[in-house]
Amino acid sequence: MRSKDLPDQVIAEGCDRPDGQNLVIRSRPSRSENESSSPPHDDDDDEDSSGWEDDENCSPEEYDIVRYLKGATEMDKQDLAVMSGWKSSDDRDAEADFMTFLDRQKPKSFKNSWHAADLTPNAERMYEEASDIVKAMEKYNTNQAPFKWCHDLRFRDVHPNTNRRVVPDIEQARAMMMLFFDAAFLHSKHGARFKDSLILNQTERASRGPSKIRSYTSNQYRRKDFWADWDDMKKQKPSVFKALPLSWDIIIRPIIAKLYREGVIGSAHSPRAAGQAIPRTESDGTPDLYFDFRATGNDITIPRQTEKEIPSKEELLHTAQSYAATRPHARFALLRLWSAPHFYPLMLGIDRRPMVSFFDAVGRVWEWKFIPKASNLIPVHF
């Protein structure tokens, strides 16, 4: 939990201790009036130099939670009480932990590139609005009940010391869900400016819809007629590279240039490529950039820790039903993972990039740095 968001209260940290006390509560002095009026703290811009294992920073001294919560409400104490006696397991996969650390650090460098390469109409404006409203909701939640995240972590059985991003991540996830459950937010000083946002008016937002629709279906699940004229062209000119018509080049060249400028693809110094960039159209009839990787196999695999973290629809439904069985007034929100139209924000190692290299219309070879949605490795439900 960010200390700047909790004036006159406490900082809660999770760490393992030899005496079994896992939740450390440290008091801190109140901020001055000038500090209170400082701009909001942004986690994404935080220059955090701590390592992936921060347990050595935990104090050996025992703390009494209630003693250090002098200004806390009864609800705050009840929220923190769910952490009592909860020990993290020492039986952890070091390799999986390190890969998770890498996955959590990469967005600090690549997040701006991912969103800049999102070619959905008005994508940049929508991303900024969504980020602003979630940050505002986090501040609102912090003022209303700063320790509700304790329940969320206990429910998910994810200990606070799993990694140093656990608490900020669960706070953000709670903020995303609470946007649709707490109407009082729009009447607070944090949410008043979002009253007319389409993000919170789902009926109106659905009626407008995006002006351009592109599916995420990979090559192996496309209908044969999707490739019909392209397959005919290949039969007429069998070669490694097929020069494309100028009309096709006019469509795909600006998109390739945009992806290259934002850093999600790069030049491939090879005379051969695994696929071909071509223009195709889908339901709305608008030509767009697509990739034919049908000739390549399924040699790339989803990282083990990533695949393990993707629940099936059946698992999600079972979890929701089990929870609702004992809580008749429970409500749920299903968060859709963001991804750009042409790729998933899953990085490829340098040795894997030739498998997703492609020719452009004039024979130059490019390679993806992130997994393209056309790749054969993507399952239909991903």
Short mmCIF file of C-alpha atoms in Angstrom, two decimals, residues 32-356:
data_model
loop_
_atom_site.label_atom_id
_atom_site.label_comp_id
_atom_site.label_asym_id
_atom_site.label_seq_id
_atom_site.Cartn_x
_atom_site.Cartn_y
_atom_site.Cartn_z
CA SER A 32 2.36 18.26 6.63
CA GLU A 33 -0.28 20.30 4.89
CA ASN A 34 2.10 20.98 2.01
CA GLU A 35 2.77 17.29 1.52
CA SER A 36 -0.93 16.52 1.57
CA SER A 37 -1.51 18.82 -1.36
CA SER A 38 1.22 17.28 -3.49
CA PRO A 39 0.28 15.59 -6.80
CA PRO A 40 -0.97 12.01 -6.57
CA HIS A 41 1.62 9.28 -6.52
CA ASP A 42 1.83 7.19 -9.69
CA ASP A 43 3.04 3.64 -9.23
CA ASP A 44 3.91 3.22 -12.90
CA ASP A 45 6.48 6.02 -12.66
CA ASP A 46 7.90 4.87 -9.35
CA GLU A 47 11.65 4.46 -9.46
CA ASP A 48 11.75 1.39 -7.29
CA SER A 49 15.27 0.10 -6.93
CA SER A 50 14.41 -2.78 -4.64
CA GLY A 51 15.19 -6.30 -5.78
CA TRP A 52 12.90 -9.20 -6.43
CA GLU A 53 13.49 -10.48 -2.91
CA ASP A 54 12.96 -7.75 -0.30
CA ASP A 55 12.59 -9.88 2.83
CA GLU A 56 15.85 -8.61 4.31
CA ASN A 57 14.17 -5.22 4.82
CA CYS A 58 11.76 -6.65 7.39
CA SER A 59 12.35 -5.58 10.95
CA PRO A 60 13.06 -8.33 13.49
CA GLU A 61 11.04 -6.51 16.13
CA GLU A 62 7.52 -7.76 16.87
CA TYR A 63 4.66 -5.32 16.43
CA ASP A 64 1.19 -5.34 17.90
CA ILE A 65 -1.28 -4.43 15.13
CA VAL A 66 -3.90 -2.75 17.32
CA ARG A 67 -1.28 -0.76 19.22
CA TYR A 68 -0.11 0.91 16.00
CA LEU A 69 -3.60 1.59 14.68
CA LYS A 70 -4.47 4.43 17.04
CA GLY A 71 -6.36 6.33 14.37
CA ALA A 72 -7.91 3.27 12.74
CA THR A 73 -11.61 2.56 12.68
CA GLU A 74 -13.13 -0.64 13.96
CA MET A 75 -13.61 -1.72 10.35
CA ASP A 76 -9.91 -1.18 9.62
CA LYS A 77 -8.98 -3.43 12.53
CA GLN A 78 -11.41 -6.11 11.37
CA ASP A 79 -9.98 -5.96 7.87
CA LEU A 80 -6.43 -6.38 9.13
CA ALA A 81 -7.48 -9.16 11.50
CA VAL A 82 -7.98 -11.56 8.55
CA MET A 83 -4.18 -11.56 8.15
CA SER A 84 -3.60 -12.78 11.69
CA GLY A 85 -1.56 -15.98 11.85
CA TRP A 86 -1.29 -16.29 8.08
CA LYS A 87 2.12 -17.62 7.10
CA SER A 88 3.44 -17.80 3.59
CA SER A 89 4.70 -21.10 2.30
CA ASP A 90 8.42 -21.73 1.91
CA ASP A 91 7.66 -24.32 -0.78
CA ARG A 92 7.97 -21.91 -3.70
CA ASP A 93 9.37 -22.41 -7.19
CA ALA A 94 12.36 -20.05 -7.43
CA GLU A 95 12.40 -20.18 -11.24
CA ALA A 96 8.68 -19.41 -11.48
CA ASP A 97 9.09 -16.57 -8.96
CA PHE A 98 11.89 -15.04 -11.01
CA MET A 99 9.94 -15.31 -14.27
CA THR A 100 6.97 -13.67 -12.57
CA PHE A 101 9.30 -10.90 -11.43
CA LEU A 102 10.45 -10.37 -15.03
CA ASP A 103 6.85 -10.29 -16.28
CA ARG A 104 6.00 -7.64 -13.70
CA GLN A 105 9.06 -5.52 -14.48
CA LYS A 106 8.74 -5.54 -18.27
CA PRO A 107 5.59 -3.40 -18.36
CA LYS A 108 7.57 -0.54 -16.80
CA SER A 109 9.61 -0.42 -20.01
CA PHE A 110 7.11 -1.61 -22.60
CA LYS A 111 3.69 -0.42 -21.45
CA ASN A 112 3.89 2.86 -23.36
CA SER A 113 5.02 1.05 -26.52
CA TRP A 114 2.19 -1.47 -26.26
CA HIS A 115 -0.46 1.19 -26.02
CA ALA A 116 1.14 3.42 -28.64
CA ALA A 117 1.04 0.44 -31.02
CA ASP A 118 -2.68 -0.12 -30.31
CA LEU A 119 -4.28 0.89 -33.62
CA THR A 120 -7.84 0.73 -32.33
CA PRO A 121 -9.58 4.06 -33.14
CA ASN A 122 -9.28 6.47 -30.18
CA ALA A 123 -7.18 3.91 -28.30
CA GLU A 124 -4.84 6.45 -26.72
CA ARG A 125 -7.69 8.62 -25.42
CA MET A 126 -9.56 5.60 -24.04
CA TYR A 127 -6.44 4.27 -22.31
CA GLU A 128 -5.77 7.62 -20.64
CA GLU A 129 -9.38 7.90 -19.47
CA ALA A 130 -9.42 4.33 -18.12
CA SER A 131 -6.12 4.91 -16.28
CA ASP A 132 -7.38 8.15 -14.73
CA ILE A 133 -10.66 6.69 -13.51
CA VAL A 134 -9.00 3.60 -11.98
CA LYS A 135 -6.45 5.77 -10.13
CA ALA A 136 -9.29 7.95 -8.83
CA MET A 137 -11.17 4.86 -7.65
CA GLU A 138 -8.06 3.61 -5.84
CA LYS A 139 -7.85 6.88 -3.93
CA TYR A 140 -11.57 6.69 -3.12
CA ASN A 141 -11.20 3.11 -1.84
CA THR A 142 -8.20 4.12 0.25
CA ASN A 143 -10.17 6.89 1.94
CA GLN A 144 -13.22 4.70 2.54
CA ALA A 145 -11.58 1.44 3.67
CA PRO A 146 -7.81 1.30 3.23
CA PHE A 147 -7.38 -2.36 4.21
CA LYS A 148 -10.11 -4.15 2.25
CA TRP A 149 -7.37 -5.67 0.10
CA CYS A 150 -6.60 -7.99 3.04
CA HIS A 151 -9.84 -9.86 2.33
CA ASP A 152 -9.04 -10.08 -1.37
CA LEU A 153 -5.60 -11.60 -0.80
CA ARG A 154 -6.92 -14.03 1.79
CA PHE A 155 -9.71 -15.08 -0.58
CA ARG A 156 -7.21 -15.60 -3.40
CA ASP A 157 -4.77 -17.26 -0.97
CA VAL A 158 -1.96 -15.03 -2.20
CA HIS A 159 0.29 -13.94 0.67
CA PRO A 160 1.47 -10.29 0.72
CA ASN A 161 5.12 -11.35 0.59
CA THR A 162 4.68 -13.35 -2.64
CA ASN A 163 6.22 -10.36 -4.38
CA ARG A 164 6.40 -6.64 -3.71
CA ARG A 165 3.70 -5.82 -6.26
CA VAL A 166 0.98 -8.00 -4.73
CA VAL A 167 -0.72 -5.29 -2.66
CA PRO A 168 -0.65 -2.55 -5.35
CA ASP A 169 -1.91 -5.07 -7.91
CA ILE A 170 -4.83 -6.23 -5.75
CA GLU A 171 -5.71 -2.60 -4.94
CA GLN A 172 -5.85 -1.83 -8.64
CA ALA A 173 -7.94 -4.91 -9.42
CA ARG A 174 -10.37 -3.98 -6.62
CA ALA A 175 -10.62 -0.45 -8.03
CA MET A 176 -11.46 -1.79 -11.50
CA MET A 177 -14.29 -3.89 -10.11
CA MET A 178 -15.64 -1.39 -7.59
CA LEU A 179 -16.19 1.15 -10.38
CA PHE A 180 -19.35 -0.76 -11.28
CA PHE A 181 -20.52 -1.55 -7.75
CA ASP A 182 -20.19 1.68 -5.76
CA ALA A 183 -22.47 4.43 -7.05
CA ALA A 184 -21.30 6.79 -4.31
CA PHE A 185 -17.95 7.10 -6.08
CA LEU A 186 -19.45 9.44 -8.71
CA HIS A 187 -20.70 11.76 -5.96
CA SER A 188 -17.31 11.96 -4.23
CA LYS A 189 -14.55 14.47 -4.90
CA HIS A 190 -12.59 11.69 -6.58
CA GLY A 191 -15.25 10.57 -9.03
CA ALA A 192 -17.41 13.60 -9.76
CA ARG A 193 -15.55 14.44 -12.99
CA PHE A 194 -16.29 10.99 -14.41
CA LYS A 195 -20.11 11.19 -14.21
CA ASP A 196 -20.44 11.37 -17.99
CA SER A 197 -17.80 8.76 -18.79
CA LEU A 198 -18.90 6.02 -21.16
CA ILE A 199 -16.76 3.60 -19.18
CA LEU A 200 -19.46 3.63 -16.50
CA ASN A 201 -22.39 3.83 -18.90
CA GLN A 202 -22.18 0.36 -20.36
CA THR A 203 -25.49 0.48 -22.23
CA GLU A 204 -24.57 3.64 -24.11
CA ARG A 205 -21.03 2.43 -24.73
CA ALA A 206 -22.30 -0.84 -26.18
CA SER A 207 -24.72 0.98 -28.52
CA ARG A 208 -21.90 3.00 -30.04
CA GLY A 209 -19.36 0.23 -30.37
CA PRO A 210 -15.97 0.48 -32.06
CA SER A 211 -15.86 1.79 -35.61
CA LYS A 212 -13.47 -0.97 -36.58
CA ILE A 213 -13.77 -4.59 -35.53
CA ARG A 214 -10.90 -7.05 -35.76
CA SER A 215 -11.00 -10.58 -34.38
CA TYR A 216 -8.13 -12.20 -32.48
CA THR A 217 -8.42 -15.51 -34.35
CA SER A 218 -5.06 -17.10 -35.21
CA ASN A 219 -4.15 -18.53 -38.62
CA GLN A 220 -5.07 -22.11 -37.86
CA TYR A 221 -8.67 -21.20 -37.01
CA ARG A 222 -9.38 -18.98 -40.02
CA ARG A 223 -11.85 -20.12 -42.66
CA LYS A 224 -10.27 -21.13 -45.99
CA ASP A 225 -12.06 -18.41 -47.92
CA PHE A 226 -10.25 -15.82 -45.77
CA TRP A 227 -7.07 -16.64 -47.73
CA ALA A 228 -8.66 -17.40 -51.13
CA ASP A 229 -7.17 -14.71 -53.41
CA TRP A 230 -3.84 -14.83 -51.60
CA ASP A 231 -3.60 -18.60 -52.08
CA ASP A 232 -4.39 -18.15 -55.78
CA MET A 233 -1.59 -15.60 -56.07
CA LYS A 234 0.89 -17.98 -54.45
CA LYS A 235 0.02 -20.73 -56.91
CA GLN A 236 0.67 -18.41 -59.86
CA LYS A 237 4.05 -17.23 -58.52
CA PRO A 238 5.65 -20.01 -56.45
CA SER A 239 8.72 -18.55 -54.72
CA VAL A 240 10.05 -17.73 -51.26
CA PHE A 241 8.84 -14.13 -51.53
CA LYS A 242 5.81 -12.98 -53.52
CA ALA A 243 5.79 -9.35 -54.61
CA LEU A 244 2.44 -7.87 -53.62
CA PRO A 245 0.28 -5.51 -55.67
CA LEU A 246 0.82 -1.80 -55.06
CA SER A 247 -2.74 -1.49 -53.73
CA TRP A 248 -1.86 -4.00 -51.01
CA ASP A 249 1.39 -2.19 -50.16
CA ILE A 250 -0.50 1.08 -49.69
CA ILE A 251 -2.63 -0.59 -47.00
CA ILE A 252 -0.02 -2.44 -44.99
CA ARG A 253 3.06 -0.21 -45.24
CA PRO A 254 1.83 2.59 -42.87
CA ILE A 255 0.78 0.01 -40.27
CA ILE A 256 4.12 -1.79 -40.38
CA ALA A 257 5.86 1.59 -40.05
CA LYS A 258 3.76 2.43 -36.98
CA LEU A 259 4.51 -0.92 -35.31
CA TYR A 260 8.22 -0.47 -36.04
CA ARG A 261 8.29 3.09 -34.71
CA GLU A 262 6.68 2.01 -31.44
CA GLY A 263 9.17 -0.83 -31.01
CA VAL A 264 6.96 -3.91 -31.15
CA ILE A 265 8.58 -5.19 -34.35
CA GLY A 266 12.17 -4.83 -35.57
CA SER A 267 14.30 -5.41 -38.63
CA ALA A 268 15.28 -9.04 -39.22
CA HIS A 269 18.67 -9.51 -40.84
CA SER A 270 17.77 -12.64 -42.75
CA PRO A 271 16.96 -13.48 -46.37
CA ARG A 272 14.07 -15.70 -45.30
CA ALA A 273 10.94 -15.21 -43.22
CA ALA A 274 8.37 -17.42 -41.55
CA GLY A 275 5.36 -15.56 -42.93
CA GLN A 276 3.99 -12.83 -45.16
CA ALA A 277 2.21 -9.56 -44.32
CA ILE A 278 -0.91 -9.08 -46.40
CA PRO A 279 -4.10 -6.99 -46.25
CA ARG A 280 -7.37 -8.74 -45.39
CA THR A 281 -10.85 -7.62 -44.45
CA GLU A 282 -13.24 -8.91 -41.80
CA SER A 283 -16.87 -8.25 -40.92
CA ASP A 284 -16.77 -4.45 -41.20
CA GLY A 285 -15.10 -4.52 -44.61
CA THR A 286 -12.14 -2.33 -43.60
CA PRO A 287 -8.75 -3.57 -44.95
CA ASP A 288 -6.17 -4.19 -42.25
CA LEU A 289 -2.77 -5.82 -41.77
CA TYR A 290 -2.75 -9.59 -41.31
CA PHE A 291 -0.02 -12.21 -41.33
CA ASP A 292 0.11 -15.63 -42.97
CA PHE A 293 2.10 -17.98 -40.73
CA ARG A 294 0.29 -21.13 -41.85
CA ALA A 295 3.48 -22.73 -43.16
CA THR A 296 5.12 -22.65 -39.73
CA GLY A 297 4.58 -25.17 -36.96
CA ASN A 298 3.62 -24.72 -33.33
CA ASP A 299 7.21 -24.43 -32.13
CA ILE A 300 6.62 -21.57 -29.70
CA THR A 301 5.05 -22.40 -26.35
CA ILE A 302 3.27 -20.20 -23.85
CA PRO A 303 5.52 -19.74 -20.78
CA ARG A 304 4.70 -22.34 -18.13
CA GLN A 305 3.90 -19.84 -15.38
CA THR A 306 1.70 -17.81 -17.76
CA GLU A 307 -0.24 -20.83 -18.98
CA LYS A 308 -0.76 -21.97 -15.39
CA GLU A 309 -2.25 -18.58 -14.47
CA ILE A 310 -4.92 -18.65 -17.22
CA PRO A 311 -8.10 -20.14 -15.71
CA SER A 312 -10.63 -21.95 -17.86
CA LYS A 313 -14.24 -20.81 -18.14
CA GLU A 314 -15.27 -23.81 -16.06
CA GLU A 315 -12.86 -22.87 -13.26
CA LEU A 316 -14.12 -19.29 -13.20
CA LEU A 317 -17.74 -20.42 -13.08
CA HIS A 318 -17.07 -22.96 -10.32
CA THR A 319 -15.27 -20.36 -8.21
CA ALA A 320 -18.12 -17.86 -8.62
CA GLN A 321 -20.80 -20.44 -7.82
CA SER A 322 -18.95 -21.71 -4.73
CA TYR A 323 -18.52 -18.16 -3.44
CA ALA A 324 -22.15 -17.20 -4.12
CA ALA A 325 -23.46 -20.35 -2.42
CA THR A 326 -22.57 -18.93 1.00
CA ARG A 327 -23.01 -15.25 0.07
CA PRO A 328 -26.42 -14.77 -1.56
CA HIS A 329 -25.84 -11.05 -2.16
CA ALA A 330 -22.48 -11.51 -3.89
CA ARG A 331 -21.82 -9.61 -7.10
CA PHE A 332 -19.14 -10.30 -9.69
CA ALA A 333 -17.17 -8.41 -12.31
CA LEU A 334 -15.30 -10.13 -15.13
CA LEU A 335 -12.28 -8.11 -16.23
CA ARG A 336 -11.22 -8.50 -19.85
CA LEU A 337 -7.47 -8.52 -20.38
CA TRP A 338 -6.31 -5.76 -22.68
CA SER A 339 -4.34 -6.50 -25.82
CA ALA A 340 -3.63 -4.56 -29.01
CA PRO A 341 -5.32 -5.67 -32.26
CA HIS A 342 -2.20 -7.20 -33.79
CA PHE A 343 -0.28 -8.72 -30.85
CA TYR A 344 -0.38 -9.91 -27.25
CA PRO A 345 1.88 -8.18 -24.68
CA LEU A 346 3.90 -11.38 -24.22
CA MET A 347 7.57 -10.92 -25.05
CA LEU A 348 9.51 -13.30 -27.27
CA GLY A 349 13.16 -14.15 -26.66
CA ILE A 350 15.60 -13.20 -29.39
CA ASP A 351 16.05 -16.87 -30.34
CA ARG A 352 12.29 -17.27 -30.94
CA ARG A 353 11.72 -14.17 -33.08
CA PRO A 354 12.69 -15.74 -36.43
CA MET A 355 9.64 -17.99 -36.00
CA VAL A 356 7.40 -14.93 -36.31
#
